[in-house]
Short mmCIF file of N, CA and C in Angstrom, two decimals:
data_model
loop_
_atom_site.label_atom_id
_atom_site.label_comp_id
_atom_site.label_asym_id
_atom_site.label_seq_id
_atom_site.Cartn_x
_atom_site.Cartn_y
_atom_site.Cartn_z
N UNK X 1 -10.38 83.47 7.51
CA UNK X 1 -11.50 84.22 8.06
C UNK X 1 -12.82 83.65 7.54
N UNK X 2 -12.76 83.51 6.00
CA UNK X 2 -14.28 82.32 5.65
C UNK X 2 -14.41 81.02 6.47
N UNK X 3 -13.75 80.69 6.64
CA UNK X 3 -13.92 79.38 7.36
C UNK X 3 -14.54 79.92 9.05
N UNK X 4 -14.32 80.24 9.93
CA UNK X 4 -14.75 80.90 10.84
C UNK X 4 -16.42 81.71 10.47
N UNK X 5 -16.29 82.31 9.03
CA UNK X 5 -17.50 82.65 9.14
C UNK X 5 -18.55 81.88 8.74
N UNK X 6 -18.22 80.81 7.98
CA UNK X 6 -18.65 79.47 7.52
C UNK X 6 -19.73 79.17 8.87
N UNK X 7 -18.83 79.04 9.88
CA UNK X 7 -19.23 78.18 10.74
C UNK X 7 -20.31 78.56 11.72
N UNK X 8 -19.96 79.80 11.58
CA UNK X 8 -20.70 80.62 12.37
C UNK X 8 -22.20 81.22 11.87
N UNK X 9 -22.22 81.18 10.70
CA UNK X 9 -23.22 80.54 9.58
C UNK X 9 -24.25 79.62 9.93
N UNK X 10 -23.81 79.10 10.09
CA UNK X 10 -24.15 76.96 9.88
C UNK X 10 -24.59 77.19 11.48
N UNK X 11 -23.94 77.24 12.76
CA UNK X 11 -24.00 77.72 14.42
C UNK X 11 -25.37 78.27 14.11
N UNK X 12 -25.55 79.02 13.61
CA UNK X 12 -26.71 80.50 13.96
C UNK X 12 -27.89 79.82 12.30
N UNK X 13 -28.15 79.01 11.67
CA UNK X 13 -28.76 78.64 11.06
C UNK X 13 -29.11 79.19 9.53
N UNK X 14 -28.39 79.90 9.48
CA UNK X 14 -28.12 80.86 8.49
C UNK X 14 -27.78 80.15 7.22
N UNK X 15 -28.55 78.92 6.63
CA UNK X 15 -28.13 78.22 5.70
C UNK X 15 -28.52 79.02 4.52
N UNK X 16 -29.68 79.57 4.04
CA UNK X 16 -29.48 79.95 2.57
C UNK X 16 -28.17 81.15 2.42
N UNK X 17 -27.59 81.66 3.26
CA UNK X 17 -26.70 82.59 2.98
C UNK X 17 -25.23 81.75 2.83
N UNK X 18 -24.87 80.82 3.88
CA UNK X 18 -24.08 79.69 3.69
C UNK X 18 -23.72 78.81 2.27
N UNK X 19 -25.16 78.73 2.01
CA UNK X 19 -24.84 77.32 0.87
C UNK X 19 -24.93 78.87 -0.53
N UNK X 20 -24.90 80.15 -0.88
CA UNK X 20 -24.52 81.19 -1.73
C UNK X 20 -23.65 81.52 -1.40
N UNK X 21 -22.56 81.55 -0.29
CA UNK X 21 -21.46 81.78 0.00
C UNK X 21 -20.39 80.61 -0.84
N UNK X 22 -20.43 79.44 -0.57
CA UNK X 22 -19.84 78.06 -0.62
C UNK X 22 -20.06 77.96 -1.86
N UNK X 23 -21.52 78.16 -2.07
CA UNK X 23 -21.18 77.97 -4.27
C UNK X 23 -20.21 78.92 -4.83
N UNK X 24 -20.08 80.65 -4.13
CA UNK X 24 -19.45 81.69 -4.91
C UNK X 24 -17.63 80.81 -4.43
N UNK X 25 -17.72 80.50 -3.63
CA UNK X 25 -16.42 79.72 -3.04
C UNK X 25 -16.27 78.54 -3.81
N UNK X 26 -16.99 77.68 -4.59
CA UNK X 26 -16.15 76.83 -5.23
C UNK X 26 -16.07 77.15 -7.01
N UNK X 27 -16.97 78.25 -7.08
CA UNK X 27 -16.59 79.02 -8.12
C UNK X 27 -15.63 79.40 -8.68
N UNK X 28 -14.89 80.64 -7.82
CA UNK X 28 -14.20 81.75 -7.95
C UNK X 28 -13.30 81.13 -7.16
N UNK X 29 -13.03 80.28 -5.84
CA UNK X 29 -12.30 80.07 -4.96
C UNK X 29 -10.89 78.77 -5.45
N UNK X 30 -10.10 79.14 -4.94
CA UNK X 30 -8.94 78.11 -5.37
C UNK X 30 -9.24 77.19 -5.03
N UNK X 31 -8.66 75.42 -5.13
CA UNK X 31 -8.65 74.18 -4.72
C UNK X 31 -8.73 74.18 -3.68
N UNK X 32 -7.85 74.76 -2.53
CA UNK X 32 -8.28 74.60 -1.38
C UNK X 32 -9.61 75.75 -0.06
N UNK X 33 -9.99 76.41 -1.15
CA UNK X 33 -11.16 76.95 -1.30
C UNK X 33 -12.39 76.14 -1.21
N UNK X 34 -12.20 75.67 -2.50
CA UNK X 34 -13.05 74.51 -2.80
C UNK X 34 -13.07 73.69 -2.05
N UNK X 35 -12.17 72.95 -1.71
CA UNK X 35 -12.08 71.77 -0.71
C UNK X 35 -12.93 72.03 0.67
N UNK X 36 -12.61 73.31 1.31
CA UNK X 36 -13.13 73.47 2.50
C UNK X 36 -14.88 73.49 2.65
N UNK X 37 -14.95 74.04 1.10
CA UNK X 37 -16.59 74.68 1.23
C UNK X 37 -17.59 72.82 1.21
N UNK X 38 -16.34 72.23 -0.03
CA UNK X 38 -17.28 70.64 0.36
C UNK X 38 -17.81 70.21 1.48
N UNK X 39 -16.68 70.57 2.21
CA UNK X 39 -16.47 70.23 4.05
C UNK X 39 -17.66 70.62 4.61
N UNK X 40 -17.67 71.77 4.44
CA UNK X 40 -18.88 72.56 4.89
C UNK X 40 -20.42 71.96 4.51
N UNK X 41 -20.49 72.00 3.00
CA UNK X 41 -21.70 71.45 2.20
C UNK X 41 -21.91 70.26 3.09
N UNK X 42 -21.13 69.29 3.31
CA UNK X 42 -21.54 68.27 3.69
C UNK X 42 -21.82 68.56 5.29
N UNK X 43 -21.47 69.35 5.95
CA UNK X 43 -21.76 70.15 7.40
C UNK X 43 -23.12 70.51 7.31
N UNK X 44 -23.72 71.05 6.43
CA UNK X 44 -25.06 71.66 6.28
C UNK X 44 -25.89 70.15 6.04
N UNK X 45 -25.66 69.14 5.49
CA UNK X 45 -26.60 67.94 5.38
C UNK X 45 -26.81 66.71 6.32
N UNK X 46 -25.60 67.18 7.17
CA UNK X 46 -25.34 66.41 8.38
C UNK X 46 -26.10 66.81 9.64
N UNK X 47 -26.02 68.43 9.46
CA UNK X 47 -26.83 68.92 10.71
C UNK X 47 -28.43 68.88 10.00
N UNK X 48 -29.16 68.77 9.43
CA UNK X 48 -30.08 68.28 8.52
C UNK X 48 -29.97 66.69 8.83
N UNK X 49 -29.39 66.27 9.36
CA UNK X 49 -29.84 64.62 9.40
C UNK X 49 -29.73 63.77 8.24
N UNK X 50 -28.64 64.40 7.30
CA UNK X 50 -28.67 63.78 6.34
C UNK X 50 -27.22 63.05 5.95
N UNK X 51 -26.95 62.21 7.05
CA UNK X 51 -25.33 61.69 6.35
C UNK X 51 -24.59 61.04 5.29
N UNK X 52 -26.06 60.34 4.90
CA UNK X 52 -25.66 60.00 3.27
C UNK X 52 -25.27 60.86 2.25
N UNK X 53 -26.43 61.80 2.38
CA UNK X 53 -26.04 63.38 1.52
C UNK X 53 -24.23 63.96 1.53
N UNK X 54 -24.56 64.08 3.60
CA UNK X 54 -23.32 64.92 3.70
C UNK X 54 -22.20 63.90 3.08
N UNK X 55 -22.12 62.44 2.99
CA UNK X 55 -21.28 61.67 2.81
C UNK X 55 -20.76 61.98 1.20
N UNK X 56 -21.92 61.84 0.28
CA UNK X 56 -21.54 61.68 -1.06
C UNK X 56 -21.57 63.26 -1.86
N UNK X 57 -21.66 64.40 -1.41
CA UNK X 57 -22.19 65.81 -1.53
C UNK X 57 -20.61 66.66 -1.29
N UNK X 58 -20.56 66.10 0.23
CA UNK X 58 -19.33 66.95 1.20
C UNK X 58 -17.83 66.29 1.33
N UNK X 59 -18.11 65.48 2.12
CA UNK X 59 -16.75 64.30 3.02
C UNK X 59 -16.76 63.84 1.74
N UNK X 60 -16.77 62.51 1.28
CA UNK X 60 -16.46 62.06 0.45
C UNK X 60 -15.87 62.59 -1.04
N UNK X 61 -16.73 63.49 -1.13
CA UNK X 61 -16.32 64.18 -2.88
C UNK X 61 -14.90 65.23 -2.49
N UNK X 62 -14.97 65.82 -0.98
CA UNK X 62 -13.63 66.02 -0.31
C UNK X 62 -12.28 65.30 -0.58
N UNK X 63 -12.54 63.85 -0.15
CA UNK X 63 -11.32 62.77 -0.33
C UNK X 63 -11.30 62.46 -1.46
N UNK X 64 -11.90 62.19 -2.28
CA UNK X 64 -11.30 61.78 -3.40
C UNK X 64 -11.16 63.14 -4.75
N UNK X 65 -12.11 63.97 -5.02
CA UNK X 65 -11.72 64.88 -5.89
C UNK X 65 -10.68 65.88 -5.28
N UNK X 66 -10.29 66.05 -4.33
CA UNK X 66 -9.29 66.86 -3.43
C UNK X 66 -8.60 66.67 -3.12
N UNK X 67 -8.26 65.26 -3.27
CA UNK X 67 -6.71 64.73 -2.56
C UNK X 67 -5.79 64.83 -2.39
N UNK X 68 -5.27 65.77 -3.24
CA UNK X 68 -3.88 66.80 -3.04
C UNK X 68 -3.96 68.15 -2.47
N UNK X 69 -5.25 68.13 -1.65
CA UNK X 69 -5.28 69.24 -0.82
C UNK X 69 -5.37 68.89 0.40
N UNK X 70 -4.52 68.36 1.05
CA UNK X 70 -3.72 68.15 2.42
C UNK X 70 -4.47 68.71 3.14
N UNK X 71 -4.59 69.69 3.10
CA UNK X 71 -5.25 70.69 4.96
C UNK X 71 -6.53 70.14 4.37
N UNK X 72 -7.20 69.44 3.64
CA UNK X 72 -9.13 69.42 4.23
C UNK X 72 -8.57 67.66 4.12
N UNK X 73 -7.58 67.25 4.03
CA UNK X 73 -8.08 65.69 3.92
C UNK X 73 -8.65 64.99 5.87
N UNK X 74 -7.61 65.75 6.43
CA UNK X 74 -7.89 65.04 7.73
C UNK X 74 -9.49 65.06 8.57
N UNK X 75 -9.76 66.25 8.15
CA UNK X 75 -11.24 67.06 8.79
C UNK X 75 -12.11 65.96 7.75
N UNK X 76 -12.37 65.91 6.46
CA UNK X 76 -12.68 65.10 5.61
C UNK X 76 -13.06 63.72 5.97
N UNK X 77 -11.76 62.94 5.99
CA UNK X 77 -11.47 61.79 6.18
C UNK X 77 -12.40 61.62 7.85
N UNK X 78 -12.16 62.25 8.99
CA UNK X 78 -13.02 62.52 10.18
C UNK X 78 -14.51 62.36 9.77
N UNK X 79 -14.93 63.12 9.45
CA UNK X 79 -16.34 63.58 9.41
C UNK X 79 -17.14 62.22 8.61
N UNK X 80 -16.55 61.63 7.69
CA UNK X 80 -17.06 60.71 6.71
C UNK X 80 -16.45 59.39 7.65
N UNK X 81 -15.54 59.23 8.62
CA UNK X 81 -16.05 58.00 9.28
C UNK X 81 -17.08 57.98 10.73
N UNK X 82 -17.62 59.39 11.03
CA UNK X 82 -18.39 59.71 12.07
C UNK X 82 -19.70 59.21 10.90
N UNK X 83 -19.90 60.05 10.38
CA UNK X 83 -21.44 59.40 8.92
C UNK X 83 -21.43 58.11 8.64
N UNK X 84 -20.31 57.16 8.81
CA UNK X 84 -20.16 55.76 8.31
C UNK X 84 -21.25 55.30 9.84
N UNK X 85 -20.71 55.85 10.67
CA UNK X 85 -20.44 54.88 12.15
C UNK X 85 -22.39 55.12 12.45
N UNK X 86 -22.73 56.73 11.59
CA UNK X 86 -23.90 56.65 12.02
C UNK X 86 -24.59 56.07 11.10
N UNK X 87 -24.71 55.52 10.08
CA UNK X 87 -25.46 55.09 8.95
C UNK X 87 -25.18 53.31 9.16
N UNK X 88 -24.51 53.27 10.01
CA UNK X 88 -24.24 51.87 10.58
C UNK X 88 -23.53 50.68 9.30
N UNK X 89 -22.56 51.74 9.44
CA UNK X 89 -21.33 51.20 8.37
C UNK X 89 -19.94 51.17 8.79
N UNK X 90 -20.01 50.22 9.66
CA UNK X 90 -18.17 50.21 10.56
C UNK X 90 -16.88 50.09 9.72
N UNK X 91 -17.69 49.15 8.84
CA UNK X 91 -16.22 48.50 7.85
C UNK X 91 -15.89 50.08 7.57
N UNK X 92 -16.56 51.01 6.43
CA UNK X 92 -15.69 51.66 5.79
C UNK X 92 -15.69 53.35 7.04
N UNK X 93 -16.22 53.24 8.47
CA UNK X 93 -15.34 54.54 8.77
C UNK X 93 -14.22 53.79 9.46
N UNK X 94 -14.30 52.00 9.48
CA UNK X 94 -12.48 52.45 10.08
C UNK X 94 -11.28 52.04 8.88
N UNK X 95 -11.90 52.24 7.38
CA UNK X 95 -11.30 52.60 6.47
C UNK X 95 -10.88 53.91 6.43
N UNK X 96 -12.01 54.38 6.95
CA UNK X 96 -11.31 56.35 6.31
C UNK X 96 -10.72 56.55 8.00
N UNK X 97 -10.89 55.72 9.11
CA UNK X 97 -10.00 56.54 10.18
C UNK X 97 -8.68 55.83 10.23
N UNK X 98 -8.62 54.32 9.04
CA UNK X 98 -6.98 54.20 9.18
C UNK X 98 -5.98 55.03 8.28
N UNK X 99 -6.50 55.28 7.37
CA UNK X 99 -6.49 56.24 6.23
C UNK X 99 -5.91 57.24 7.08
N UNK X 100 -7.11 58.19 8.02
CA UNK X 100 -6.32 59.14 8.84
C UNK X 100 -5.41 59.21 9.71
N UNK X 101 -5.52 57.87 10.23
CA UNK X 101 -3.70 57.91 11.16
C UNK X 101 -2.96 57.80 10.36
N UNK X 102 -2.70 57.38 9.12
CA UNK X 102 -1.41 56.45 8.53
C UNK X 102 -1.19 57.68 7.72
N UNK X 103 -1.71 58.54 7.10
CA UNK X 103 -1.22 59.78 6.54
C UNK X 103 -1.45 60.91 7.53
N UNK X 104 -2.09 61.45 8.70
CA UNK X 104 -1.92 62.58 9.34
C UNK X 104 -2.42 62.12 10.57
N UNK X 105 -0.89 61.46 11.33
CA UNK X 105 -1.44 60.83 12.66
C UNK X 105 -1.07 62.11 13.59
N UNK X 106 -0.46 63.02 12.99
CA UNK X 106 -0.33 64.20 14.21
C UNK X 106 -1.57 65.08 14.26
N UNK X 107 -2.12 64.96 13.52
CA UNK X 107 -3.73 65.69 13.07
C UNK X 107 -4.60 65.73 14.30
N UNK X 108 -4.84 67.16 14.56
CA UNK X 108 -6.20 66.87 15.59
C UNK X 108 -7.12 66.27 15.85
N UNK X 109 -7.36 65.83 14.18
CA UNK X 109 -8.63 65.40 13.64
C UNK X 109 -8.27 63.59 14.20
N UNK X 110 -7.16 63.34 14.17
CA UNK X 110 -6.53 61.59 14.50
C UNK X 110 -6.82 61.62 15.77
N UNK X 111 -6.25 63.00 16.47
CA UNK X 111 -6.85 62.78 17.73
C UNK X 111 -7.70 62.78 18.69
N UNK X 112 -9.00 63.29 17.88
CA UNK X 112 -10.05 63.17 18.17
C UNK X 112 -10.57 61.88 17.96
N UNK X 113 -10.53 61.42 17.16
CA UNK X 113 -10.38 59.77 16.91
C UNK X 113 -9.52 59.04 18.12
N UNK X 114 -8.71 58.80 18.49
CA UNK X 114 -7.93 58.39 19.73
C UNK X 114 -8.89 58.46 20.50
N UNK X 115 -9.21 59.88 21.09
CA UNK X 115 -9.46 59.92 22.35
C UNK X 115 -11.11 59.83 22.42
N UNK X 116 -11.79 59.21 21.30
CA UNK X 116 -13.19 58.91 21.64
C UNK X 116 -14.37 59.63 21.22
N UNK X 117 -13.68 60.87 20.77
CA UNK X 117 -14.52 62.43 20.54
C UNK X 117 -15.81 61.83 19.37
#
C-alpha cells in the first residue's frame, strides 16, 4: 500500500511529504522497505531533471547496497539504464539492462526493455 502511495505522492507533487515518508521508511522500514524508498528517492531527482542524482542517490545505491533484495533489483537495474541512456552513457545502461535479462528476464521491467518502453 506505501508503494502506491509513494507514487501517488511523487504524481500529485507532493515531494516534501514524500521524501519524510521515505526517510521514516528507511529508518524504521525493513531491507526491502528500504530498497523501494531508494527507488523512489531516485524517482523524485529524476522527475527534477536530475539523473545523475537519481543515479548515485536512488538506482544505483539500489543495486549494489540491496542486492539481495530481489523484488527492487529489476525496477532498479531499469531506471538506472533509462538515466545512463539519458546522460548519454550507452556503455553502462546496456550493462545494467544485460544484468536485467540474465537475472530477471521474466520481469516486466526486461520487458519493457524488449519492447522499446
Amino acid at each position: 500500500v506505501a508503494y502506491g502511495y509513494w507514487d501517488a505522492l511523487l504524481a500529485n507533487d507532493q515531494v516534501a511529504t514524500l521524501t519524510r515518508l521515505l526517510d521514516k521508511a528507511v529508518e524504521q522500514g525493513d531491507r526491502t522497505v528500504s530498497a523501494f524508498a531508494q527507488i523512489k528517492r531516485g524517482d523524485i531527482y529524476r522527475k527534477k531533471g536530475d539523473c545523475k542524482k537519481a543515479l548515485i542517490d536512488g538506482y544505483l545505491r539500489t543495486v549494489v547496497m540491496f542486492k539481495t533484495i530481489k523484488e527492487a533489483q529489476p525496477e532498479a537495474l531499469y531506471k538506472s539504464s533509462v538515466c545512463f541512456e539519458e546522460l548519454g552513457q550507452p556503455q553502462h545502461a546496456a550493462k545494467r539492462r544485460k544484468t536485467l535479462f540474465m537475472e530477471y528476464p521474466r520481469d516486466p521491467y526486461a520487458d519493457k526493455v524488449k519492447s522499446g518502453a
